[in-house]
XYZ file of C-alpha atoms in Angstrom:
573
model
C -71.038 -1.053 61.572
C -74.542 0.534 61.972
C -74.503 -0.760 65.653
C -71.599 0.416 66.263
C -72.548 4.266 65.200
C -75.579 3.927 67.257
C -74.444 2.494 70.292
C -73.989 4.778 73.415
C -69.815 4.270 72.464
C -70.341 5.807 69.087
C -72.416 8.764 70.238
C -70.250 9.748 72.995
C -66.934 9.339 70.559
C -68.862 12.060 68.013
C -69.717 14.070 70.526
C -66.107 14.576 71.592
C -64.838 14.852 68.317
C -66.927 17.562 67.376
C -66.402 19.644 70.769
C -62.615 19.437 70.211
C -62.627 20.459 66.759
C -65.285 23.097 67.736
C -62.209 25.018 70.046
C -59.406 24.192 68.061
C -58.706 26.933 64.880
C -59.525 25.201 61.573
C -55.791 26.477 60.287
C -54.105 25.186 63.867
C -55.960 21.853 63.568
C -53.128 19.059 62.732
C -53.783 16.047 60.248
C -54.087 13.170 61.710
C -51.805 10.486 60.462
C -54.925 7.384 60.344
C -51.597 4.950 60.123
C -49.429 6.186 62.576
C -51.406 9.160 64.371
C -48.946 11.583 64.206
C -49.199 15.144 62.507
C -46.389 14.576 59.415
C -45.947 18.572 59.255
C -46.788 19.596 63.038
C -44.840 17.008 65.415
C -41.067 17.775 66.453
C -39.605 14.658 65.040
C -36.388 14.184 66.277
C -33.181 14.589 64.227
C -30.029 13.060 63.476
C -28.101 16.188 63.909
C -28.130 17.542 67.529
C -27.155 20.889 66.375
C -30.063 23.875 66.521
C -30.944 24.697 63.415
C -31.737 28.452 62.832
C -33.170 30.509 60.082
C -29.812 31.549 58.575
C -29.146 27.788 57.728
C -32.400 27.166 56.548
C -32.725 30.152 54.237
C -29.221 30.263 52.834
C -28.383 26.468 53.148
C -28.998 23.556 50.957
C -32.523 22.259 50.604
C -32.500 19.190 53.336
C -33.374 16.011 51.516
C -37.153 15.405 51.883
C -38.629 12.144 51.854
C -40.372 11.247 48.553
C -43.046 9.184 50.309
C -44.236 12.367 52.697
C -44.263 14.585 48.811
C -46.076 11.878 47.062
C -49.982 12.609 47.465
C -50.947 9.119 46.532
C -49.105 5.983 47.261
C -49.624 1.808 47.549
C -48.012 -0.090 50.477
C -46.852 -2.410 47.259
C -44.959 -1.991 43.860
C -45.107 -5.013 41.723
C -42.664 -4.596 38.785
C -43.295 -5.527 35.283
C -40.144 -7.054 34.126
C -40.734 -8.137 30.887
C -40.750 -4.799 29.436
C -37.528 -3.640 31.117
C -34.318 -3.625 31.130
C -32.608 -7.204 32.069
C -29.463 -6.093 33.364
C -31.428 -3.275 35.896
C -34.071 -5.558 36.941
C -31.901 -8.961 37.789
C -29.184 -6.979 39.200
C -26.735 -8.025 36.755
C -23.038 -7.273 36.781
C -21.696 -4.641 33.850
C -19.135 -5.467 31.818
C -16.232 -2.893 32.181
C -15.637 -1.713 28.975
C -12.386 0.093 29.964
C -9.061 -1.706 29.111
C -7.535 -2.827 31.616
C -4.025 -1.891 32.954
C -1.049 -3.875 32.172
C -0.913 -5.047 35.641
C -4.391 -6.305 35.841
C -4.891 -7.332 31.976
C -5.764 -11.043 31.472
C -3.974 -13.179 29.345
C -5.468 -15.552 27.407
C -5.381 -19.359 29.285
C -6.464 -22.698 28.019
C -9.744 -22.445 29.964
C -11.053 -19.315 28.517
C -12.472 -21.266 25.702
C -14.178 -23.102 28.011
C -15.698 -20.560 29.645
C -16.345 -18.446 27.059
C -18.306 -21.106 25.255
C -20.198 -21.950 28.596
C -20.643 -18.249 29.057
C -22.414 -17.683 25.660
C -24.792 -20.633 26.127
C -25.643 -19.252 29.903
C -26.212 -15.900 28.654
C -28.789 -17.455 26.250
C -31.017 -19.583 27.956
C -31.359 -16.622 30.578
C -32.357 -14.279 28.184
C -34.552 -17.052 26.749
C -36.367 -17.689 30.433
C -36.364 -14.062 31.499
C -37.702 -12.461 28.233
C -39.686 -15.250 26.608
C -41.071 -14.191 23.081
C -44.500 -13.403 23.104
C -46.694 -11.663 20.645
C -49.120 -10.428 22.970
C -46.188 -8.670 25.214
C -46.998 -5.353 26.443
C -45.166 -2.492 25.730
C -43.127 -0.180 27.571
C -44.916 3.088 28.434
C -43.792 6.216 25.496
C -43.923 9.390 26.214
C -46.829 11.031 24.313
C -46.101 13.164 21.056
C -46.250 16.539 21.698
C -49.212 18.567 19.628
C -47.826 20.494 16.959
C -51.237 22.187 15.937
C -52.897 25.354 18.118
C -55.946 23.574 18.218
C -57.497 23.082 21.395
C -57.835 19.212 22.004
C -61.159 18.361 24.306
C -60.150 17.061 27.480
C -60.783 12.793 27.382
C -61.005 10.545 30.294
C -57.893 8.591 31.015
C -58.681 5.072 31.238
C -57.730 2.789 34.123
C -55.067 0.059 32.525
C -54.607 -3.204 34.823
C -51.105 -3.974 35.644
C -51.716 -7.920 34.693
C -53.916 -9.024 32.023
C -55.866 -12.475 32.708
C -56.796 -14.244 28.961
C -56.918 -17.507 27.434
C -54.390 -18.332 24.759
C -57.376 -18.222 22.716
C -58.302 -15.053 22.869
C -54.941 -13.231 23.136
C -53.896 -15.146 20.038
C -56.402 -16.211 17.696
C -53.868 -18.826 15.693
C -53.561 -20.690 18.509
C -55.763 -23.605 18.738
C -58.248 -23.984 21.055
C -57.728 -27.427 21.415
C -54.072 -26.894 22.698
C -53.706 -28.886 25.724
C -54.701 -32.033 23.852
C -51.500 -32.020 22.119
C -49.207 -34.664 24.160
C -45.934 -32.580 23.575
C -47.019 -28.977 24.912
C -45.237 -27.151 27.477
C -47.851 -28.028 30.155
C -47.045 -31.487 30.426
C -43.419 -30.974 30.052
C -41.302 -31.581 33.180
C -38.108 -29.867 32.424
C -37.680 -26.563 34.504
C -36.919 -24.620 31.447
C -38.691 -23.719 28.341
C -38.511 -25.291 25.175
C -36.444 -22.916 22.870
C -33.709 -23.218 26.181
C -34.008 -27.003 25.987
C -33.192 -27.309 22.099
C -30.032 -25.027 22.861
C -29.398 -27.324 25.769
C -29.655 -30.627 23.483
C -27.553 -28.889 20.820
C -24.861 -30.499 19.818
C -21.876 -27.740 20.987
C -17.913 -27.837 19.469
C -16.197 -30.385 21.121
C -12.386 -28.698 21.911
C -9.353 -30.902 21.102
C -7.773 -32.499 23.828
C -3.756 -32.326 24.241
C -1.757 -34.685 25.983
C 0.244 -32.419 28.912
C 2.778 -34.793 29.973
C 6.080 -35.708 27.254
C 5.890 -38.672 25.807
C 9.898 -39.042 25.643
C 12.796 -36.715 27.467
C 15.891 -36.773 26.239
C 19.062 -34.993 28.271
C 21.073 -32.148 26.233
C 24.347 -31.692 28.075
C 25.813 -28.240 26.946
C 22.639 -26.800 25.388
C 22.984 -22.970 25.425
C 20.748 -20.926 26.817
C 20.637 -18.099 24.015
C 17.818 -16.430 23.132
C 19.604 -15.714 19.906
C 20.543 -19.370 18.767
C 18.923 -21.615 16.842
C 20.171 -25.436 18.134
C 17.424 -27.301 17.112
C 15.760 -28.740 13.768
C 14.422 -31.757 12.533
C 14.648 -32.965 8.646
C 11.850 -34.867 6.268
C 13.767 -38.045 6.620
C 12.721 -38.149 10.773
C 16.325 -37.085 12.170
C 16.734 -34.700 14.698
C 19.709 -32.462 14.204
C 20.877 -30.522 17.940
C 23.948 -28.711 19.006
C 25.510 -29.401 21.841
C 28.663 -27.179 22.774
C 31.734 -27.829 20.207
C 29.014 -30.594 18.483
C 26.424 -31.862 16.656
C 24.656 -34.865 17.128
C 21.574 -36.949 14.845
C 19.050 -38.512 16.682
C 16.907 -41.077 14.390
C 13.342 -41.167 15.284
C 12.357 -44.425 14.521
C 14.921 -46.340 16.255
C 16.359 -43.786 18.886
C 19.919 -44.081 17.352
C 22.369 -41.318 18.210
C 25.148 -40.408 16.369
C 27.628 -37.857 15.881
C 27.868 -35.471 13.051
C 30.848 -32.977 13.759
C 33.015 -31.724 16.646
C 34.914 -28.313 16.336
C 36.686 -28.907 19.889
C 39.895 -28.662 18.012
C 39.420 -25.156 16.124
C 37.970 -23.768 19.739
C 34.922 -23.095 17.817
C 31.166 -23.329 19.286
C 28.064 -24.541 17.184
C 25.323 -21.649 17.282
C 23.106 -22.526 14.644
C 21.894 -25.614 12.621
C 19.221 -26.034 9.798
C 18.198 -29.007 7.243
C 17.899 -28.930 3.634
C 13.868 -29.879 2.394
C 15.215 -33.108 1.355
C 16.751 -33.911 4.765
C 20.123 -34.879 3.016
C 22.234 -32.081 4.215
C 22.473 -30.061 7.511
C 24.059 -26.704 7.476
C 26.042 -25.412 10.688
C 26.918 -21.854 11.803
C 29.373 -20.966 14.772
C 30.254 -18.455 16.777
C 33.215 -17.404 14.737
C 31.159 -16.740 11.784
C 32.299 -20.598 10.002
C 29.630 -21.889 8.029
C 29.473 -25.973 7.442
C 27.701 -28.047 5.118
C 27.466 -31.612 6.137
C 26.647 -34.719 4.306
C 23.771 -36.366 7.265
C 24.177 -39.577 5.263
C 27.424 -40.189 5.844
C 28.373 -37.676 8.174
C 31.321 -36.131 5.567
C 32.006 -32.270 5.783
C 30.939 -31.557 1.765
C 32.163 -27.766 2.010
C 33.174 -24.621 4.489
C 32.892 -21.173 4.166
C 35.585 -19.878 6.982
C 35.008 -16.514 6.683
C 30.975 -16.659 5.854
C 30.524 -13.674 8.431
C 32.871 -11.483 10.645
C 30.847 -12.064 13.659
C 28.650 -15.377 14.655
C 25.783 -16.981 12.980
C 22.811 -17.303 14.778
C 20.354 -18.001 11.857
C 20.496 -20.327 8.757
C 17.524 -21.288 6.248
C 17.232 -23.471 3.222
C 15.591 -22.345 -0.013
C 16.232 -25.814 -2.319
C 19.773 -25.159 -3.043
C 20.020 -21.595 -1.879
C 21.850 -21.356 1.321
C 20.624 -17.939 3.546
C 22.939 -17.068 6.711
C 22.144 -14.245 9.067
C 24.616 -13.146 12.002
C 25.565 -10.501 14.248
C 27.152 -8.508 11.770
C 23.630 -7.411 10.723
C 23.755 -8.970 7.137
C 22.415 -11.720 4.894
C 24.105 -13.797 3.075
C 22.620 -15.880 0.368
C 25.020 -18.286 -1.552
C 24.284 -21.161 -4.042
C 26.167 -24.557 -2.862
C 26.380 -25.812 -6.045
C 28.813 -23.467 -6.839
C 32.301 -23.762 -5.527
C 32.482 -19.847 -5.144
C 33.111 -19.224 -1.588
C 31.690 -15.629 -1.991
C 27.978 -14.954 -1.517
C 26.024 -14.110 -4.441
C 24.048 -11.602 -3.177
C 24.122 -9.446 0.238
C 21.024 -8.218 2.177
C 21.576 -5.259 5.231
C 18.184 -4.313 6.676
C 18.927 -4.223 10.056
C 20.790 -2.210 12.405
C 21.485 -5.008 14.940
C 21.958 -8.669 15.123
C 20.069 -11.100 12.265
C 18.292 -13.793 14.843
C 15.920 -15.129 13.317
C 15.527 -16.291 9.457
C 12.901 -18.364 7.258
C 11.954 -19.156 3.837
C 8.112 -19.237 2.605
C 7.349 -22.447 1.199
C 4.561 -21.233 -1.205
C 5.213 -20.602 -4.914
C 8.251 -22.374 -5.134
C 12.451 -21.973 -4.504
C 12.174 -19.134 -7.757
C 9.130 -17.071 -6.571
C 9.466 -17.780 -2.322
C 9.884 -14.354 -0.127
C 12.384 -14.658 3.064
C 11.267 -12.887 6.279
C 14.448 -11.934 8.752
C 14.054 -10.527 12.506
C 16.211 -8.759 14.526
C 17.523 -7.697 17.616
C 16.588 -3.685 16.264
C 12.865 -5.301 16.947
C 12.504 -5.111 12.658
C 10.784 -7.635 10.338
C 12.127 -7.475 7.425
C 10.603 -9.422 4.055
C 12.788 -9.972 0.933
C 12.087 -10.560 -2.639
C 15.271 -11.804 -4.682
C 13.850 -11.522 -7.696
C 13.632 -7.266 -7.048
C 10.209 -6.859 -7.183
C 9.631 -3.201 -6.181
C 6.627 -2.297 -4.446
C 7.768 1.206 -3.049
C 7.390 2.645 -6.744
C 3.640 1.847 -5.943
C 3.304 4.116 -3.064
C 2.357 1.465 -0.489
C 3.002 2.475 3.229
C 5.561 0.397 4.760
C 7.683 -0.587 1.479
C 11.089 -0.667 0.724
C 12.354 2.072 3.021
C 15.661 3.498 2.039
C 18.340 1.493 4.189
C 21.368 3.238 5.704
C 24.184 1.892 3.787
C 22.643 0.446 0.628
C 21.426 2.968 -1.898
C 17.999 2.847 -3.481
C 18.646 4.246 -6.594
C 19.249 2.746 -10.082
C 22.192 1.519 -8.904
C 20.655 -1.325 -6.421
C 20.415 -4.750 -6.978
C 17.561 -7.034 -7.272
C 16.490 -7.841 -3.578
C 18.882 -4.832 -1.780
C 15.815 -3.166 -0.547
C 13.018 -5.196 2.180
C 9.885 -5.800 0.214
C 8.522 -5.061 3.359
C 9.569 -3.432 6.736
C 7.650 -3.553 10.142
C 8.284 -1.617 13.132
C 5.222 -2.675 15.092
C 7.338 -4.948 17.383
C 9.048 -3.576 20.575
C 11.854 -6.009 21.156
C 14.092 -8.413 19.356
C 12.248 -10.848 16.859
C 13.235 -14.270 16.304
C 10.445 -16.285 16.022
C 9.076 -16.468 12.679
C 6.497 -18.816 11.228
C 4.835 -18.967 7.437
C 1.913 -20.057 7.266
C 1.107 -23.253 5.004
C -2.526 -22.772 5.041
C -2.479 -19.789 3.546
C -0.580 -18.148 1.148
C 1.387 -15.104 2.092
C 0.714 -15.163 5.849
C 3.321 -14.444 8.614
C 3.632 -14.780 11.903
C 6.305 -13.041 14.090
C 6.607 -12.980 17.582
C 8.344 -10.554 19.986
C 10.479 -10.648 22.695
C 10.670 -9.823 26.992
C 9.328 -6.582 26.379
C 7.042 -6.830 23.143
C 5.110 -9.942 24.162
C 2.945 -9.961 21.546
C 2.376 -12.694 18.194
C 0.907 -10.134 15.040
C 0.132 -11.870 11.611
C 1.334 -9.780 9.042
C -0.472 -10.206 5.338
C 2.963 -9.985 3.042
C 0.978 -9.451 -0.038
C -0.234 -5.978 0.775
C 1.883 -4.956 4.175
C -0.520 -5.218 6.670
C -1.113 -6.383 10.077
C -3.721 -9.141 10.089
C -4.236 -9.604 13.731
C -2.368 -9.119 16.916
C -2.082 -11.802 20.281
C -0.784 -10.272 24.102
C 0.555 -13.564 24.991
C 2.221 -12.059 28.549
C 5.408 -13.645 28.380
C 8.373 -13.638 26.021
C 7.914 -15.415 22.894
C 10.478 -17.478 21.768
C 9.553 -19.758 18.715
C 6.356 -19.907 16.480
C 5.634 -23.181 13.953
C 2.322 -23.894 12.153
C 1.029 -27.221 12.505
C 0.505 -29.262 9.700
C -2.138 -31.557 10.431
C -4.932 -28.439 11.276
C -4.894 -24.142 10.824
C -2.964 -24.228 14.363
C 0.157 -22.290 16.038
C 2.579 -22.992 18.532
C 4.170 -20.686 20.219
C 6.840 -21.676 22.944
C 7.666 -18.693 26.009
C 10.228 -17.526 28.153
C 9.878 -14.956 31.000
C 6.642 -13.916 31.901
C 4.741 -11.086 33.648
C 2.172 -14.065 35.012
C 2.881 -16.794 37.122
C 2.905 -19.115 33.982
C 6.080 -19.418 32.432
C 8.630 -21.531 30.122
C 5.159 -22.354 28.814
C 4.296 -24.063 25.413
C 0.897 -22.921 23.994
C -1.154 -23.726 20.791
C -3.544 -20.976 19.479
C -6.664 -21.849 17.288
C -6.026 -19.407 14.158
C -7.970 -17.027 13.145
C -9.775 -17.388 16.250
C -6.726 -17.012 18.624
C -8.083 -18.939 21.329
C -5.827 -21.179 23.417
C -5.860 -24.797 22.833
C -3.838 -26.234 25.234
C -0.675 -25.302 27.312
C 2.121 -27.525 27.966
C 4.197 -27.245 31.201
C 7.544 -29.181 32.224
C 10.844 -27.238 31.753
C 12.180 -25.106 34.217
C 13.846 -22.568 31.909
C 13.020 -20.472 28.581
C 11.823 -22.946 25.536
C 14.371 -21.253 23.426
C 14.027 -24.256 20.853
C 11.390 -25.810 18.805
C 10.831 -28.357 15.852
C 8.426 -30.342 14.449
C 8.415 -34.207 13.459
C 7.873 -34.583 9.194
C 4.000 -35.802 9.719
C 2.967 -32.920 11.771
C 2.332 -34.699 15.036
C 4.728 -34.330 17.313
C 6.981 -31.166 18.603
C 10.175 -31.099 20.416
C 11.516 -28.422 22.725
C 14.567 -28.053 24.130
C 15.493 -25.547 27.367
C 18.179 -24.146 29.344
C 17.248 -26.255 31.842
C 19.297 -29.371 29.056
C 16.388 -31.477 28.271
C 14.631 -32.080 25.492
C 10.632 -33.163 25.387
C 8.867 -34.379 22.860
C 5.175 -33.919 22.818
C 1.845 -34.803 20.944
C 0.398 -32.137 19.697
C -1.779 -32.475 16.990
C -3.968 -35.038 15.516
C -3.227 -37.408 12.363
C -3.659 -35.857 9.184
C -6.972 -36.747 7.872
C -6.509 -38.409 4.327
C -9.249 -37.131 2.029
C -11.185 -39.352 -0.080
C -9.103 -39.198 -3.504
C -6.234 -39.929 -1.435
C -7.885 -42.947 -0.546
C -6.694 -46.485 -2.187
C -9.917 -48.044 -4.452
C -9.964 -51.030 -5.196
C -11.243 -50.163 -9.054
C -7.635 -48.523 -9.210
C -6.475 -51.839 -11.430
C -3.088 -49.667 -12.182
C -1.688 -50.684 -8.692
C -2.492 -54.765 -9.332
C -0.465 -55.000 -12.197
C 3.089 -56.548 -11.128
């Protein structure tokens, strides 16, 4: 370079340099640009707006944007981020989660494959926070802003010290517990040839929850000639002893599991009458059958004798019966309950429930406790749950929300009855109820389910009158049961506002994720049982089929059910 200032070139260049600037005004003299060699105040830069621009605009106008590069007075050609400090979702560009609801158009029901993904989602989300923000004690932190003095004191000015934006150091040095000795250990990260680190490799090796898998084809179709397609009917049930009860039309016909025997129980052809309800004693001995005229039958399945009528049981049809041991409950579209003892040859009911304004649908017994101390829930077409207690009990003395409100039609006074008022009411539905499931996992736990426009599965805790949990399945919900075998629900649908329906789904409780969904008939599953060991469902449609499918697994045995072989009681003939 010292050649170069000496040379004839160089003196000649200064000499020029100094006679221009010599001429030129100090204040006129434009800055030289030394990347670009234009003046970044003086030069007419063209703009994008071909209009003049005059002083009106540019005094009473908006500021025009300036460039932050041409304000900045000192400035690298390079900005090297320090990530590790920052925020993950800014610096990776990741997508936000919307936390708005969504509309009912857009909203997403829940499919098989969400558990799926949301398990796969959750381990994703972990090994990237694991490889993006490592844990490291020697991290540095992100820059604070500095306190602000609170004394008057003046502070002497100090000399702000240069920071480097990456620190070289041994592990040594930046953490004195490691050993120095590191890399002589076989199994450190250095000689490991997996892409990722090792805390994302031990979440990778995990083991993870395996989810159940569910057949999705029947195992076994059977045609139903004349089923009805009713939302209100209940055509369907299956007893201890492993026969299938269905009504078909004017009839009703058994269908033995374990040798596929068919046989037929009544036919009301003759009295013009029309079966619209059916429902099995526990014991599986006797199946009870409501019509549309309001008859109620009591059949011996045994040997297929009529043991007793009630002709006038309602005014209007029967579309619900359940079982309590030898308590026999009817509801119908008169809007009452019946409740009548069949070992008694009074034809009368002994006791008379009206908690609903339109028709009883749906009706069912809770198994827990025992036939003295067991509640029945009834839904209805006026979208109500109702629970009932015959034994009286009054909770609405207590002051608990949601208790035996006054009924129109029954007074509430010291004139009532034992079990005239709901134990419990619900209004939370929006359309007719029918399906209704106890739980027999846990004590005291319901499950209703709504209709076309309700939708929804809630879990209502009957002790205290509350709403455990709520499910948007999208689609009508026809039938619940509770498996068995494991703390599972089905739930069987009917119109939808997806493009899934007449769909047959089983929910993981409490969880409420989907296990599997069944697919095959063409109309609303209107009808659903369950086999006496708790594996197998059938499901009967409009479309006059019905499918039976595996659902859950065998019941695992636990070990005191178990036969020993120091259990000498069972060798002795």
């Amino acid at each position: 370079m010292s050649g170069l200032k000496n040379s004839p070139f160089g003196k000649r260049l200064r000499a020029s340099q100094l006679e221009t600037d010599h001429n030129t005004p100090r204040r006129n003299r434009p800055r030289i640009n030394p990347i670009f060699g234009l003046s970044p105040a003086g030069s007419a830069t063209p703009s994008l707006d071909s209009r003049p621009t005059t002083s009106s605009d540019s005094s009473g106008g908006p500021d025009s944007p300036v460039d932050p590069l041409r304000v900045a007075g000192d400035y690298g050609d390079r900005f090297v981020p320090s990530r590790d400090a920052g925020n993950m979702r800014t610096s990776y560009h990741l997508m936000e989660q919307e936390p708005s609801t969504p509309s009912k158009k857009n909203r997403i029901i829940p499919s098989e494959s969400d558990a799926l993904k949301e398990q796969a989602n959750a381990l994703f989300s972990s090994i990237l926070h694991t490889e993006v923000t490592p844990p490291s004690p020697h991290r540095p932190s992100s820059p604070t802003r500095p306190p602000i003095a609170t004394t008057s004191a003046a502070v002497p000015p100090s000399t702000p010290t240069r920071q480097r934006l990456f620190a070289y150091s041994s592990p040594s040095r930046s953490n004195p517990s490691t050993p120095s000795r590191r890399l002589d250990t076989p199994t450190d990260e250095a000689y490991s040839m997996s892409p990722v680190r090792a805390q994302s490799r031990q979440l990778l090796e995990s083991p993870r929850r395996q989810l159940r898998s569910v057949c999705k084809t029947p195992y076994r179709v059977l045609d139903a000639p004349e089923l009805a397609e009713d939302f209100y009917l209940n055509l369907v049930d299956w007893s201890s002893t492993n026969v299938l009860g269905v009504g078909l039309g004017s009839c009703v016909y058994l269908w033995t599991a374990h040798n596929a025997a068919v046989s037929k129980l009544c036919d009301l052809a003759e009295s013009r009458d029309t079966i619209s309800s059916v429902s099995w004693v526990q014991k599986g001995s006797t199946l009870a059958v409501g019509t549309l005229s309001g008859t109620l039958h009591v059949h011996d399945a045994s040997t297929l004798q009529l043991i007793r009528s009630y002709p006038q049981a309602h005014s209007q049809r029967i579309g619900a019966i359940a079982w309590n041991a030898h308590i026999l409950s009817s509801g119908s579209r008169d809007r009452m309950v019946h409740h009548r003892d069949v070992r008694e040859a009074e034809m009368k009911p002994f006791k008379r429930c009206q908690g609903h304004k339109q028709e009883v649908c749906g009706l069912k017994w809770s198994g827990d406790g025992g036939p003295s101390s067991a509640n029945l829930a009834s839904g209805g077409n006026d979208n109500k749950v109702c629970i009932w207690d015959l034994r009286g009990s009054r909770r609405a003395a207590a002051g608990l929300p949601n208790a035996g409100r006054p009924v129109p039609g029954v007074s509430n006074g010291d004139d009532a009855g034992p079990g005239d008022i709901p134990l419990w009411k619900f209004h939370e539905h929006t359309a007719a109820v029918k399906a209704l499931a106890w739980d027999p996992h846990v004590s005291g736990v319901l499950a209703t389910g709504g209709g076309t426009q309700d939708k929804h599965i809630r879990f209502w805790n009957t002790g205290t009158g509350t709403m455990l949990n709520e499910l948007d399945t999208g689609s009508q919900v026809c039938n619940l049961i509770w498996s068995l075998t494991s703390h599972e629900l089905v739930s069987t649908h009917g119109f939808s506002s997806t493009t899934a329906q007449n769909q047959i789904c089983i929910w993981k409780y409490p969880t409420l994720n989907m296990v599997a969904s069944l697919t095959g008939h063409t109309n609303r599953v209107l009808y659903l049982a369950m086999s006496p060991d708790g594996e197998t469902i059938v499901t009967g449609a409009g479309d006059e089929t019905l499918r039976f499918w595996n659902a859950f697994p065998k019941k695992e045995s636990s070990e005191r059910e178990k036969d020993s072989r120091l259990d000498y009681g069972k060798l002795i003939r």
